Short mmCIF file of C-alpha atoms in Angstrom, two decimals:
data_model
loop_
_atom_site.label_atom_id
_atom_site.label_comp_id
_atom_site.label_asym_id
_atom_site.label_seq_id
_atom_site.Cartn_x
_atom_site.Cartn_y
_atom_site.Cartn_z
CA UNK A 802 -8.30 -8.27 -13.97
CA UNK A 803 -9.22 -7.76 -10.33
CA UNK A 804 -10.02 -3.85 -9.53
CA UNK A 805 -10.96 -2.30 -6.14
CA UNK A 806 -13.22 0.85 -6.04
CA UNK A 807 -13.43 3.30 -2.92
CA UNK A 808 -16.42 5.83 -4.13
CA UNK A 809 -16.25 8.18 -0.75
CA UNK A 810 -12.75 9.86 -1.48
CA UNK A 811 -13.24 12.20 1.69
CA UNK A 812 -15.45 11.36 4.73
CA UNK A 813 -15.87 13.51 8.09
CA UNK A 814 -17.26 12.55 10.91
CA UNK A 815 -17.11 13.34 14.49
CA UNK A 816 -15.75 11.98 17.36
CA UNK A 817 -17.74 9.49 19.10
CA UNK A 818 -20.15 8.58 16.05
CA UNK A 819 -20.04 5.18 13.97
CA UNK A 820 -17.91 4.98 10.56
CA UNK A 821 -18.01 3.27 7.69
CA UNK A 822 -15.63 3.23 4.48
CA UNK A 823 -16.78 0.88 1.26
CA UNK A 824 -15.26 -0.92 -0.51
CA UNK A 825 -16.28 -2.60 -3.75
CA UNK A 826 -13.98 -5.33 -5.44
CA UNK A 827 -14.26 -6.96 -9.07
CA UNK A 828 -12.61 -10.20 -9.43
CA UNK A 829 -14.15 -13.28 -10.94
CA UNK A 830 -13.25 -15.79 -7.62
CA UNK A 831 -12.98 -15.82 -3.94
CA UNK A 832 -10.32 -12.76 -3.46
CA UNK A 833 -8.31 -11.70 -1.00
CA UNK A 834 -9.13 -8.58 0.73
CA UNK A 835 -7.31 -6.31 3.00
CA UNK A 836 -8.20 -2.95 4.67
CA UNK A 837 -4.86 -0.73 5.23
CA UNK A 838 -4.05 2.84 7.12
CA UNK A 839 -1.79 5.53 6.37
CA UNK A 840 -1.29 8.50 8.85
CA UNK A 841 0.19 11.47 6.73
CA UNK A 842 3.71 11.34 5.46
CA UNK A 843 3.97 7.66 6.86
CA UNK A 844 4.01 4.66 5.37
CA UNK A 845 0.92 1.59 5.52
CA UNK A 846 -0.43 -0.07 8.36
CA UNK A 847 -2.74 -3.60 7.91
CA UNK A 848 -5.45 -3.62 9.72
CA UNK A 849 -7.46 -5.86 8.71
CA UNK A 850 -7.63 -9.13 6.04
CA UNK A 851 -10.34 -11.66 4.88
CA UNK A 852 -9.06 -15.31 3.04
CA UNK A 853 -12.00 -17.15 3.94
CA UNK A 854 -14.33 -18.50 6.56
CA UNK A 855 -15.97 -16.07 9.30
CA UNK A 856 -17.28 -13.19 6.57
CA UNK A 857 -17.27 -10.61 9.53
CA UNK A 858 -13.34 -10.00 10.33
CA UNK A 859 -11.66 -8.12 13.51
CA UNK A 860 -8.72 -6.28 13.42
CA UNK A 861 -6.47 -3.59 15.18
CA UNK A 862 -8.07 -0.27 16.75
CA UNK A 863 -11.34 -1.10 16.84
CA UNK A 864 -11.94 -1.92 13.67
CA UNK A 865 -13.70 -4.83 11.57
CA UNK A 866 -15.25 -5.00 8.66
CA UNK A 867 -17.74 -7.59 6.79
CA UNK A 868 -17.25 -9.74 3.52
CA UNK A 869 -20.24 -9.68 1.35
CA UNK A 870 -20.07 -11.60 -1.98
CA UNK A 871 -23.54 -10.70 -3.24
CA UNK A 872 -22.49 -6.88 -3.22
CA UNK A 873 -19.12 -7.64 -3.57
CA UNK A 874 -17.84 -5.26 -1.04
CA UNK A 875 -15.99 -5.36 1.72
CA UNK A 876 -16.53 -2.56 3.82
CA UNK A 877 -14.93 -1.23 7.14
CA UNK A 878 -16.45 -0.44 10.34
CA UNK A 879 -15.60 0.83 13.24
CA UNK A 880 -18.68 1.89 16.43
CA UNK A 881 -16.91 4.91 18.14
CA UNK A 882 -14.42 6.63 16.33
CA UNK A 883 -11.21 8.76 17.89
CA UNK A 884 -9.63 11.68 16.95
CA UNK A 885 -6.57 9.63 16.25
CA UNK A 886 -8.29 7.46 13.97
CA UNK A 887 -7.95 10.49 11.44
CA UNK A 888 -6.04 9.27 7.95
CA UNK A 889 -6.06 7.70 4.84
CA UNK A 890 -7.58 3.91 4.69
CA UNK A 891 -6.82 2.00 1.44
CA UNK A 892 -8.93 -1.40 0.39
CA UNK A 893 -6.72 -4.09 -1.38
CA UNK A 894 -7.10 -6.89 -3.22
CA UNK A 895 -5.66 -9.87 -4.79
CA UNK A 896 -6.91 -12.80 -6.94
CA UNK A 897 -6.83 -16.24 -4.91
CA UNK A 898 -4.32 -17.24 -7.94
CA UNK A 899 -1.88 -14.67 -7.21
CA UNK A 900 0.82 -13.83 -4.97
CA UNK A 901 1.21 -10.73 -2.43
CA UNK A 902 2.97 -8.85 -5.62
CA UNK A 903 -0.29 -8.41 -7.40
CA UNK A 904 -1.85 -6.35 -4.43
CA UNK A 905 -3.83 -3.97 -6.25
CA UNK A 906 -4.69 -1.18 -4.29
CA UNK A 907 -8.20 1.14 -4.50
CA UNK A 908 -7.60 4.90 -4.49
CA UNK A 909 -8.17 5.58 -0.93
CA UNK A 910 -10.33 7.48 1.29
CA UNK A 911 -9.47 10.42 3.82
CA UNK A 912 -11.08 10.27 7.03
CA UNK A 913 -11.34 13.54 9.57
CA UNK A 914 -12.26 13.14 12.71
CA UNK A 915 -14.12 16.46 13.90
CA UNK A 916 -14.18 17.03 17.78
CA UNK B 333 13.50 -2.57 16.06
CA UNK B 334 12.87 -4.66 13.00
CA UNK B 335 11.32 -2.57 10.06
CA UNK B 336 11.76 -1.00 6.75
CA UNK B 337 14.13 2.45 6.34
CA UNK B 338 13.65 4.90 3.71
CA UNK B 339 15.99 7.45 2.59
CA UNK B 340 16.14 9.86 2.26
CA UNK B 341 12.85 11.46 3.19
CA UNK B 342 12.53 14.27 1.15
CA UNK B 343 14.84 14.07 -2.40
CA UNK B 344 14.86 16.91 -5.29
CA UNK B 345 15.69 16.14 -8.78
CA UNK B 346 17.05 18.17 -11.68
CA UNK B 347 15.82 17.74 -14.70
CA UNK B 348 17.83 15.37 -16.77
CA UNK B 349 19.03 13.76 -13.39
CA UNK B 350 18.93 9.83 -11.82
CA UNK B 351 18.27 10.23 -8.53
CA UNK B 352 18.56 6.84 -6.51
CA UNK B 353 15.78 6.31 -3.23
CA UNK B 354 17.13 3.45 -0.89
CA UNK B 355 15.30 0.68 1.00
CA UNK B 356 16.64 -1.15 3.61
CA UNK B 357 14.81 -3.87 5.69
CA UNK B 358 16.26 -6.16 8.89
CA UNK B 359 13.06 -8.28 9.41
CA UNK B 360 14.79 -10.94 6.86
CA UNK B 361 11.96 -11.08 4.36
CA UNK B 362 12.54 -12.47 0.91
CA UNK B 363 10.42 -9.85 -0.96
CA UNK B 364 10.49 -6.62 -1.63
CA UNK B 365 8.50 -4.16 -3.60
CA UNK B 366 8.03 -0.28 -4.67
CA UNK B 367 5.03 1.62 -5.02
CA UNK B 368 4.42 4.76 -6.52
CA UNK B 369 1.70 7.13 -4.62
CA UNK B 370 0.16 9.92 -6.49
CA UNK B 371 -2.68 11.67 -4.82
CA UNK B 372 -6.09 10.69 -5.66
CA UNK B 373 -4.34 7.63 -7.65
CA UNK B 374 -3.57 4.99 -4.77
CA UNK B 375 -0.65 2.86 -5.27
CA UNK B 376 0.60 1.24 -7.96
CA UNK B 377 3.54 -1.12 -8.64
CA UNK B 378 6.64 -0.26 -9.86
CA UNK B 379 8.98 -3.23 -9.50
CA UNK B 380 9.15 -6.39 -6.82
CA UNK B 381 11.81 -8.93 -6.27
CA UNK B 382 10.95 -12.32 -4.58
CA UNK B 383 14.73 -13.24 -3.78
CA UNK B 384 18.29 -11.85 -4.07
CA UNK B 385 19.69 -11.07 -7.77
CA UNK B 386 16.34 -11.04 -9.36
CA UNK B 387 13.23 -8.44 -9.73
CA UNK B 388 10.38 -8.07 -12.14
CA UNK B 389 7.99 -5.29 -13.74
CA UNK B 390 5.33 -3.98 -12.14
CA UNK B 391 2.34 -2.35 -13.77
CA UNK B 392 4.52 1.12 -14.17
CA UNK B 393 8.23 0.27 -14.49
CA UNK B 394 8.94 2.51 -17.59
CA UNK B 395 11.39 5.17 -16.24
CA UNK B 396 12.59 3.28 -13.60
CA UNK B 397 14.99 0.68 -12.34
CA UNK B 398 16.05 -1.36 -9.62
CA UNK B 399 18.51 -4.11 -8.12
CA UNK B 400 19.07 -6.58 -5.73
CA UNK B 401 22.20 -7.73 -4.37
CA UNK B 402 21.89 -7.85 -0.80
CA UNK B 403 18.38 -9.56 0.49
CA UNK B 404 17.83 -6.42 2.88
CA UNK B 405 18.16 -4.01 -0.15
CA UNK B 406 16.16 -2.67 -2.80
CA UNK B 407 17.21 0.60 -4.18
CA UNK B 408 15.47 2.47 -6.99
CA UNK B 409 16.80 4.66 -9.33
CA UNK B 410 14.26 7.46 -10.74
CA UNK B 411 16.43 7.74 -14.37
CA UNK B 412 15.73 10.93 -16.26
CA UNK B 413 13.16 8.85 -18.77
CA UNK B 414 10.76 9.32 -16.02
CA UNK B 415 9.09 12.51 -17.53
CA UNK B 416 6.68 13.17 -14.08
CA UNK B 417 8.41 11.73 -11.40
CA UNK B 418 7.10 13.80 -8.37
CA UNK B 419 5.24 11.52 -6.15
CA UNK B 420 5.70 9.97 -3.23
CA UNK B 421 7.18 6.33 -3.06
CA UNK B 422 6.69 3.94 -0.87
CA UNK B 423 9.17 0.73 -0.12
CA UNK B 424 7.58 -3.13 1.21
CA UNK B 425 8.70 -6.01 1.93
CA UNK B 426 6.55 -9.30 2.89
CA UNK B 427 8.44 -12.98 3.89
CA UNK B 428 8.26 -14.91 0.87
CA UNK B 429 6.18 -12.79 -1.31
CA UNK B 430 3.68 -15.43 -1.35
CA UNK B 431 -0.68 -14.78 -1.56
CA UNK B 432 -2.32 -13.15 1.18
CA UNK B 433 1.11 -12.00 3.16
CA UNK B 434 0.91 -8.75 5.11
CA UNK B 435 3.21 -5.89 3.68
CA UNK B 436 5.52 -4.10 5.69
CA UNK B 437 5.94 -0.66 4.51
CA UNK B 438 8.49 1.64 4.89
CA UNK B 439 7.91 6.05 5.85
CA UNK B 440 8.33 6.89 2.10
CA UNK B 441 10.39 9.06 0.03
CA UNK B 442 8.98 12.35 -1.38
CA UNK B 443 10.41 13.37 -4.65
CA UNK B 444 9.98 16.46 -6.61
CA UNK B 445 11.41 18.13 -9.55
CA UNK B 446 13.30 21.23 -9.51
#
């Protein structure tokens, strides 16, 4: 069964400085991987997803983040971080046999954004 | 504005009680799902439907139940089986359901016992 693990469960940083959330996946093929952002109260926001091809992937606000099968992670990035960019980012995944209702979900980590 | 509606945004429950959260979309997708968000704990699946008039188990369904008669509805009744209800629950929808679609999520519902 595919699994997603997020081992930083809070991270602060500062405005300004770099960022980085991991993201490690299990799952026996190719998966499909997703990066998503919930501000408190709200619901999810995508930012992000990797299918295949380019292993470095863009996506809204700044942010990208960079397929690596040999560590199996898929970790997000983003260079200067704003204050707004404070929240909770979730890594998903789902098998390359599967369909969008087998999302499973990591357990998230909370980013605040110092000024 | 097409998007997903919640309601109602905050919802207290009695012990003993069904308490029904609604979900209504207008963006015309096919699928729809419910997640369950528990702090520290992610989210995890309750039930999805791919198309009108039928739905299936997610990976916690025990305690809960659902329908779908209308394509831009999916309401989900919290029955009084559901011994720790209080969490906060989140309604999706994606087009056709189908592998790698982006979810469209709803504000949530936040339910607690009295």
């Amino acid at each position: 069964a595919q699994s997603v693990t997020q081992p930083d469960i809070h991270i602060t940083v500062s405005e300004g400085a770099s960022l980085e959330l991991r993201c490690n996946y299990s799952y026996g093929a190719t998966p499909y991987l997703f990066w998503y952002v919930q501000s408190p109260g709200q619901g999810l926001q995508l930012l992000l997803k990797y299918f295949s091809g380019d292993t470095l992937v863009q996506g809204i606000k700044g942010f990208e983040a960079e397929f690596k099968r040999s560590q199996s992670s898929f970790n997000l990035r983003k260079p200067s971080v704003h204050w707004s960019d404070a929240a909770e980012y979730f890594c998903a995944v789902v098998g390359n046999t599967g369909t969008a209702s087998k999302l499973t979900f990591g357990t998230g980590t909370r980013l605040q954004v110092t000024l | 504005d097409g998007g997903i509606t919640q309601s109602p945004k905050y919802l207290f429950r009695k012990e003993g009680q069904n308490v029904t959260l609604s979900c209504e979309q207008n963006l015309n997708h096919d699928a729809m799902y419910w997640y369950r968000q528990d702090p520290g704990q992610g989210l995890r699946l309750i039930y999805y439907s791919q198309i009108v008039n039928d739905f299936q188990k997610g990976d916690i369904a025990e305690g809960y139940s659902v329908s779908r008669e209308k394509k831009e509805s999916f309401p989900l009744t919290v029955t009084s089986a559901q011994k720790n209800p209080t969490a906060f629950y989140l309604c999706a929808s994606s087009p056709r359901g189908q592998l790698g679609e982006k979810l469209f999520f709803g504000s949530g519902t936040q339910l607690s016992v009295l």
